Each structure stands twice: as C-alpha cells, then as structure tokens.
mmCIF file of C-alpha atoms in Angstrom:
data_model
loop_
_atom_site.group_PDB
_atom_site.id
_atom_site.type_symbol
_atom_site.label_atom_id
_atom_site.label_comp_id
_atom_site.label_asym_id
_atom_site.label_seq_id
_atom_site.Cartn_x
_atom_site.Cartn_y
_atom_site.Cartn_z
ATOM 1 C CA MET A 10 153.529 31.939 73.560
ATOM 2 C CA ASP A 11 150.825 33.293 75.949
ATOM 3 C CA ASN A 12 151.798 36.810 78.026
ATOM 4 C CA ASP A 13 152.606 35.448 81.496
ATOM 5 C CA ILE A 14 155.392 33.260 79.426
ATOM 6 C CA ILE A 15 156.522 36.318 78.106
ATOM 7 C CA ILE A 16 156.675 38.201 81.291
ATOM 8 C CA GLU A 17 158.631 34.990 82.824
ATOM 9 C CA CYS A 18 160.992 35.267 79.643
ATOM 10 C CA LEU A 19 161.610 38.710 80.296
ATOM 11 C CA LEU A 20 162.460 38.370 84.098
ATOM 12 C CA GLU A 21 165.378 35.892 83.338
ATOM 13 C CA ASP A 22 168.652 37.847 83.135
ATOM 14 C CA ASN A 23 167.005 41.019 81.944
ATOM 15 C CA PRO A 24 168.694 43.937 83.137
ATOM 16 C CA PHE A 25 164.849 45.673 83.269
ATOM 17 C CA ASN A 26 161.818 44.365 84.856
ATOM 18 C CA PRO A 27 158.669 44.202 82.801
ATOM 19 C CA TYR A 28 156.883 44.567 85.763
ATOM 20 C CA LYS A 29 157.971 48.752 85.744
ATOM 21 C CA ALA A 30 157.637 48.370 82.157
ATOM 22 C CA MET A 31 154.566 50.801 80.454
ATOM 23 C CA ASN A 32 153.752 49.086 77.434
ATOM 24 C CA ILE A 33 155.014 45.839 76.488
ATOM 25 C CA TYR A 34 154.130 44.859 72.747
ATOM 26 C CA ARG A 35 155.393 41.656 70.627
ATOM 27 C CA TYR A 36 156.976 42.102 67.093
ATOM 28 C CA GLY A 37 158.152 40.405 63.992
ATOM 29 C CA SER A 38 157.224 37.285 62.969
ATOM 30 C CA HIS A 39 154.780 36.343 65.332
ATOM 31 C CA VAL A 40 153.134 39.116 64.586
ATOM 32 C CA TYR A 41 153.021 39.065 60.661
ATOM 33 C CA GLY A 42 152.553 35.255 60.620
ATOM 34 C CA THR A 43 155.514 33.993 58.874
ATOM 35 C CA VAL A 44 156.992 31.888 62.259
ATOM 36 C CA GLY A 45 159.439 29.574 61.036
ATOM 37 C CA PRO A 46 162.548 26.809 62.370
ATOM 38 C CA GLN A 47 164.929 30.333 62.257
ATOM 39 C CA SER A 48 161.987 32.331 64.263
ATOM 40 C CA ASP A 49 163.077 34.752 67.578
ATOM 41 C CA VAL A 50 160.394 35.501 69.354
ATOM 42 C CA ASP A 51 160.639 39.312 69.258
ATOM 43 C CA ILE A 52 159.738 42.010 72.164
ATOM 44 C CA ILE A 53 159.357 45.684 72.347
ATOM 45 C CA MET A 54 159.387 47.464 75.733
ATOM 46 C CA VAL A 55 158.832 50.850 76.719
ATOM 47 C CA SER A 56 159.930 51.893 80.120
ATOM 48 C CA PRO A 57 161.709 54.557 82.204
ATOM 49 C CA ILE A 58 165.275 53.946 81.384
ATOM 50 C CA ASP A 59 168.647 56.636 80.563
ATOM 51 C CA GLU A 60 169.323 55.165 77.821
ATOM 52 C CA PRO A 61 167.390 55.570 74.509
ATOM 53 C CA TYR A 62 166.979 51.915 73.699
ATOM 54 C CA VAL A 63 169.216 48.666 75.313
ATOM 55 C CA GLN A 64 168.598 45.232 73.409
ATOM 56 C CA PHE A 65 168.968 42.125 75.554
ATOM 57 C CA HIS A 66 168.976 38.448 73.934
ATOM 58 C CA ARG A 67 168.875 35.241 75.279
ATOM 59 C CA GLY A 68 168.192 32.127 72.951
ATOM 60 C CA ASP A 69 165.617 32.546 70.463
ATOM 61 C CA PHE A 70 164.162 35.441 73.100
ATOM 62 C CA ASN A 71 164.984 39.110 71.528
ATOM 63 C CA CYS A 72 163.972 42.129 73.746
ATOM 64 C CA THR A 73 164.621 45.554 73.000
ATOM 65 C CA THR A 74 163.625 48.002 75.479
ATOM 66 C CA PHE A 75 163.216 51.889 74.622
ATOM 67 C CA SER A 76 162.958 54.466 76.996
ATOM 68 C CA ILE A 77 159.778 56.642 76.857
ATOM 69 C CA GLN A 78 160.881 59.610 75.534
ATOM 70 C CA GLU A 79 162.848 57.597 72.924
ATOM 71 C CA PHE A 80 159.771 55.744 71.872
ATOM 72 C CA GLU A 81 157.576 58.617 71.898
ATOM 73 C CA LYS A 82 160.138 61.033 69.702
ATOM 74 C CA ARG A 83 160.778 57.697 67.290
ATOM 75 C CA LEU A 84 156.672 57.561 67.161
ATOM 76 C CA SER A 85 156.197 61.365 66.634
ATOM 77 C CA GLU A 86 158.577 60.965 63.524
ATOM 78 C CA HIS A 87 156.193 57.733 61.770
ATOM 79 C CA ASP A 88 158.653 55.464 62.883
ATOM 80 C CA ILE A 89 157.253 52.194 60.970
ATOM 81 C CA THR A 90 158.705 50.116 63.863
ATOM 82 C CA MET A 91 156.597 52.197 66.537
ATOM 83 C CA MET A 92 153.606 52.557 64.079
ATOM 84 C CA GLU A 93 153.361 48.498 64.387
ATOM 85 C CA CYS A 94 153.518 48.401 67.954
ATOM 86 C CA VAL A 95 151.003 50.769 68.741
ATOM 87 C CA PHE A 96 148.016 49.369 66.407
ATOM 88 C CA LEU A 97 148.384 46.108 67.146
ATOM 89 C CA PRO A 98 145.401 43.853 68.168
ATOM 90 C CA ASP A 99 144.745 43.311 71.772
ATOM 91 C CA ASN A 100 145.855 39.716 72.220
ATOM 92 C CA LEU A 101 149.360 40.556 70.787
ATOM 93 C CA ILE A 102 150.205 43.559 73.103
ATOM 94 C CA VAL A 103 151.163 42.300 76.606
ATOM 95 C CA LYS A 104 150.912 44.869 78.666
ATOM 96 C CA ASN A 105 149.522 48.661 77.442
ATOM 97 C CA ASP A 106 149.307 51.412 80.242
ATOM 98 C CA ALA A 107 149.847 54.338 77.298
ATOM 99 C CA ASP A 108 147.331 53.558 74.579
ATOM 100 C CA TYR A 109 149.549 55.301 71.939
ATOM 101 C CA ALA A 110 147.146 54.691 69.281
ATOM 102 C CA ASN A 111 143.965 56.771 70.810
ATOM 103 C CA GLY A 112 143.875 59.955 69.476
ATOM 104 C CA LEU A 113 147.059 59.089 67.046
ATOM 105 C CA GLU A 114 146.747 61.359 63.773
ATOM 106 C CA ILE A 115 148.894 60.147 60.590
ATOM 107 C CA ASP A 116 150.702 63.043 59.023
ATOM 108 C CA LYS A 117 151.454 61.578 55.498
ATOM 109 C CA TYR A 118 154.416 63.342 54.523
ATOM 110 C CA LYS A 119 156.073 62.492 58.510
ATOM 111 C CA LEU A 120 154.964 58.977 57.127
ATOM 112 C CA ARG A 121 156.482 58.896 53.512
ATOM 113 C CA ARG A 122 159.777 60.407 54.606
ATOM 114 C CA ALA A 123 159.732 57.645 57.249
ATOM 115 C CA VAL A 124 158.358 54.798 55.519
ATOM 116 C CA SER A 125 160.736 55.524 52.133
ATOM 117 C CA GLU A 126 163.833 55.748 54.242
ATOM 118 C CA LYS A 127 163.216 52.677 56.161
ATOM 119 C CA ALA A 128 162.276 50.672 53.189
ATOM 120 C CA SER A 129 164.780 52.076 50.576
ATOM 121 C CA ASN A 130 167.543 51.066 53.952
ATOM 122 C CA SER A 131 165.637 47.470 53.940
ATOM 123 C CA PHE A 132 166.542 47.087 50.082
ATOM 124 C CA VAL A 133 170.280 48.088 49.664
ATOM 125 C CA LYS A 134 170.568 45.859 53.295
ATOM 126 C CA ALA A 135 169.207 42.767 51.354
ATOM 127 C CA LYS A 136 171.790 43.433 47.970
ATOM 128 C CA LYS A 137 175.054 43.767 50.926
ATOM 129 C CA LYS A 138 173.682 40.905 52.886
ATOM 130 C CA PHE A 139 173.847 38.964 49.365
ATOM 131 C CA ILE A 140 177.235 40.691 48.014
ATOM 132 C CA VAL A 141 179.632 42.188 50.831
ATOM 133 C CA ASP A 142 181.428 38.900 51.397
ATOM 134 C CA GLU A 143 182.340 40.060 55.526
ATOM 135 C CA SER A 144 178.653 40.470 55.992
ATOM 136 C CA ARG A 145 177.340 37.666 53.458
ATOM 137 C CA ASN A 146 174.233 36.133 55.178
ATOM 138 C CA ILE A 147 171.620 34.641 52.593
ATOM 139 C CA TYR A 148 168.742 34.369 55.106
ATOM 140 C CA VAL A 149 169.015 37.820 56.531
ATOM 141 C CA GLY A 150 169.600 39.180 53.048
ATOM 142 C CA LYS A 151 165.993 37.236 51.930
ATOM 143 C CA LYS A 152 164.056 38.776 55.382
ATOM 144 C CA SER A 153 165.423 42.423 54.433
ATOM 145 C CA LEU A 154 163.925 42.164 51.041
ATOM 146 C CA PHE A 155 160.278 40.960 52.628
ATOM 147 C CA HIS A 156 160.794 43.694 54.814
ATOM 148 C CA ALA A 157 161.627 46.296 52.072
ATOM 149 C CA LEU A 158 158.279 45.024 50.237
ATOM 150 C CA ARG A 159 156.180 44.745 53.378
ATOM 151 C CA ILE A 160 157.233 48.362 54.917
ATOM 152 C CA PRO A 161 155.305 50.261 52.473
ATOM 153 C CA MET A 162 152.520 48.326 52.111
ATOM 154 C CA PHE A 163 152.347 48.968 55.914
ATOM 155 C CA GLY A 164 152.401 52.446 55.174
ATOM 156 C CA LYS A 165 149.867 52.494 52.786
ATOM 157 C CA GLN A 166 147.088 50.983 55.275
ATOM 158 C CA LEU A 167 148.471 53.785 57.420
ATOM 159 C CA ALA A 168 147.909 56.805 54.834
ATOM 160 C CA GLU A 169 144.448 55.179 54.063
ATOM 161 C CA HIS A 170 142.886 54.141 57.233
ATOM 162 C CA GLY A 171 144.998 55.876 59.872
ATOM 163 C CA ARG A 172 146.070 52.450 61.538
ATOM 164 C CA ILE A 173 147.798 49.273 60.221
ATOM 165 C CA VAL A 174 144.965 46.755 59.609
ATOM 166 C CA ASP A 175 146.749 43.708 57.991
ATOM 167 C CA TYR A 176 149.545 42.565 59.264
ATOM 168 C CA GLY A 177 149.851 39.746 57.024
ATOM 169 C CA VAL A 178 149.580 41.732 53.996
ATOM 170 C CA ALA A 179 152.864 41.161 52.483
ATOM 171 C CA ASN A 180 152.639 37.478 53.683
ATOM 172 C CA HIS A 181 152.186 35.806 49.900
ATOM 173 C CA TYR A 182 155.675 37.104 49.087
ATOM 174 C CA TRP A 183 157.926 35.413 51.789
ATOM 175 C CA PRO A 184 157.727 31.548 51.115
ATOM 176 C CA ARG A 185 158.840 32.358 46.999
ATOM 177 C CA ILE A 186 162.101 34.611 48.737
ATOM 178 C CA ARG A 187 162.936 32.390 51.242
ATOM 179 C CA ASP A 188 162.097 28.924 49.666
ATOM 180 C CA CYS A 189 164.352 29.972 46.554
ATOM 181 C CA ASP A 190 167.234 28.069 46.312
ATOM 182 C CA ILE A 191 169.520 31.067 44.343
ATOM 183 C CA ASP A 192 171.895 32.865 45.794
ATOM 184 C CA ASP A 193 172.557 35.655 43.432
ATOM 185 C CA TRP A 194 171.740 38.810 43.967
ATOM 186 C CA LYS A 195 170.845 39.454 40.197
ATOM 187 C CA TYR A 196 168.132 37.440 40.428
ATOM 188 C CA TYR A 197 166.373 39.064 43.314
ATOM 189 C CA LYS A 198 166.932 42.336 42.010
ATOM 190 C CA LYS A 199 165.076 41.312 38.554
ATOM 191 C CA MET A 200 162.721 39.699 39.967
ATOM 192 C CA TYR A 201 161.485 41.806 42.990
ATOM 193 C CA GLN A 202 162.987 45.712 42.137
ATOM 194 C CA PRO A 203 159.948 46.246 39.857
ATOM 195 C CA ILE A 204 157.708 44.901 42.423
ATOM 196 C CA PHE A 205 159.103 46.967 45.191
ATOM 197 C CA ASN A 206 159.347 50.131 42.747
ATOM 198 C CA SER A 207 155.543 48.950 42.069
ATOM 199 C CA ILE A 208 154.510 48.548 45.880
ATOM 200 C CA MET A 209 156.597 52.180 46.312
ATOM 201 C CA SER A 210 154.295 54.015 43.625
ATOM 202 C CA GLU A 211 151.091 52.919 45.023
ATOM 203 C CA PHE A 212 152.179 53.987 48.675
ATOM 204 C CA ARG A 213 153.662 57.495 47.806
ATOM 205 C CA LYS A 214 150.083 57.867 45.790
ATOM 206 C CA VAL A 215 148.068 57.836 49.254
ATOM 207 C CA ALA A 216 150.817 59.608 50.884
ATOM 208 C CA PRO A 217 151.898 62.459 48.603
ATOM 209 C CA LYS A 218 154.739 65.268 49.265
#
C-alpha cells in the first residue's frame, strides 16, 4: 500500500486529519514482513491532539493517533513501539516532519526496563489467550508469543547499534508458531520459554542495570 492510499484511508471517517499530523508511520506485520490473511494495516500518527491517544479502526485498517506530548514522553521512556516508529527506513515512513531518530541517544537502563516489561507482558498475555476462557483467542495468543520473542531482539539491536537495523530478525519464529495446530499452552511454554529466557539473557548482557 503506497503512501497516497494510506492518506486516503486515513481521511475516511477518521476524526483526525492526516494532513495536520506531524508524523505518520507504518507499523506491525507490514513492517516486519510477516503479512498474512489475517493481518491488518497498522498506522501510527503523531498529531496536535488533546487526548494522549485515540484509536481508529475501519475494516482491516487500524490507526492509533498519539498526541505530540504523549509520543515524545513514551519515546523518552524508550517505549519499544515508539522506537520501532522513529527508526523505520524512509520507505516505511509516510510523513516525518519531526525527525526524532536524529540525535536520539539510547539510555541502556531505560531500554532494559522498557523492553523487559513489554516482553514479559507479551508472554503473560500469550498465556492468558490460551488458558483464560473469557478471553481465549489462540491466534492472538500466538501473536503475543511472537512479540515476546521479537521485542528483546529489537532491544538488543538498539543497545548494540543505537537503532533497529533489522525488523525481520525474529521472523523465523512466526511460521512455526502460527502453523502449529496444538492449542495447549503447556506445549508452547515448554517449547518457547527457554528460547524467551535465552533471548532476554542476551539482551540484558548488552543492556546491563
């Protein structure tokens, strides 16, 4: 999907005009290279709005609009979502009036805390989507498990290179997780908990306390 089509989609029923946005980023599977039949088009906008953030969904198109203040606050805290946005290659950035990547220095203590929390939360969410009846959703659980592995791999790149250099670094895990027909969390825990622990250990070596 080219940038003009993205802008057109953002104009339809969206409460916020993309032409007033400061930055517009692609996000998710279309960035990682893991697009499949169930994939949405995910967009993050940074705009002068009053609310911290607002989510907009239409069909398979999802847009999260952050206020400038909220985006910059989360970026300063090294939130991995914001890090993923600002270090995108140019062809995946729709609009970039504020070049946040320029001069951004990585604080490894902040990075360790932010990545560890986000990755652990993703692993816990994966478990819940398998075992909690009210919210059981195996596909979402599998996606969360994949993200739990991907996030610290991105964190390691940030610690070592000061930016994300390979957005597809974890992609080899996704087909194995996605295509597995087992729906018992015990299997995934046995298979992927050691991998998760190993990836987290490698990340923490380059982002010490």
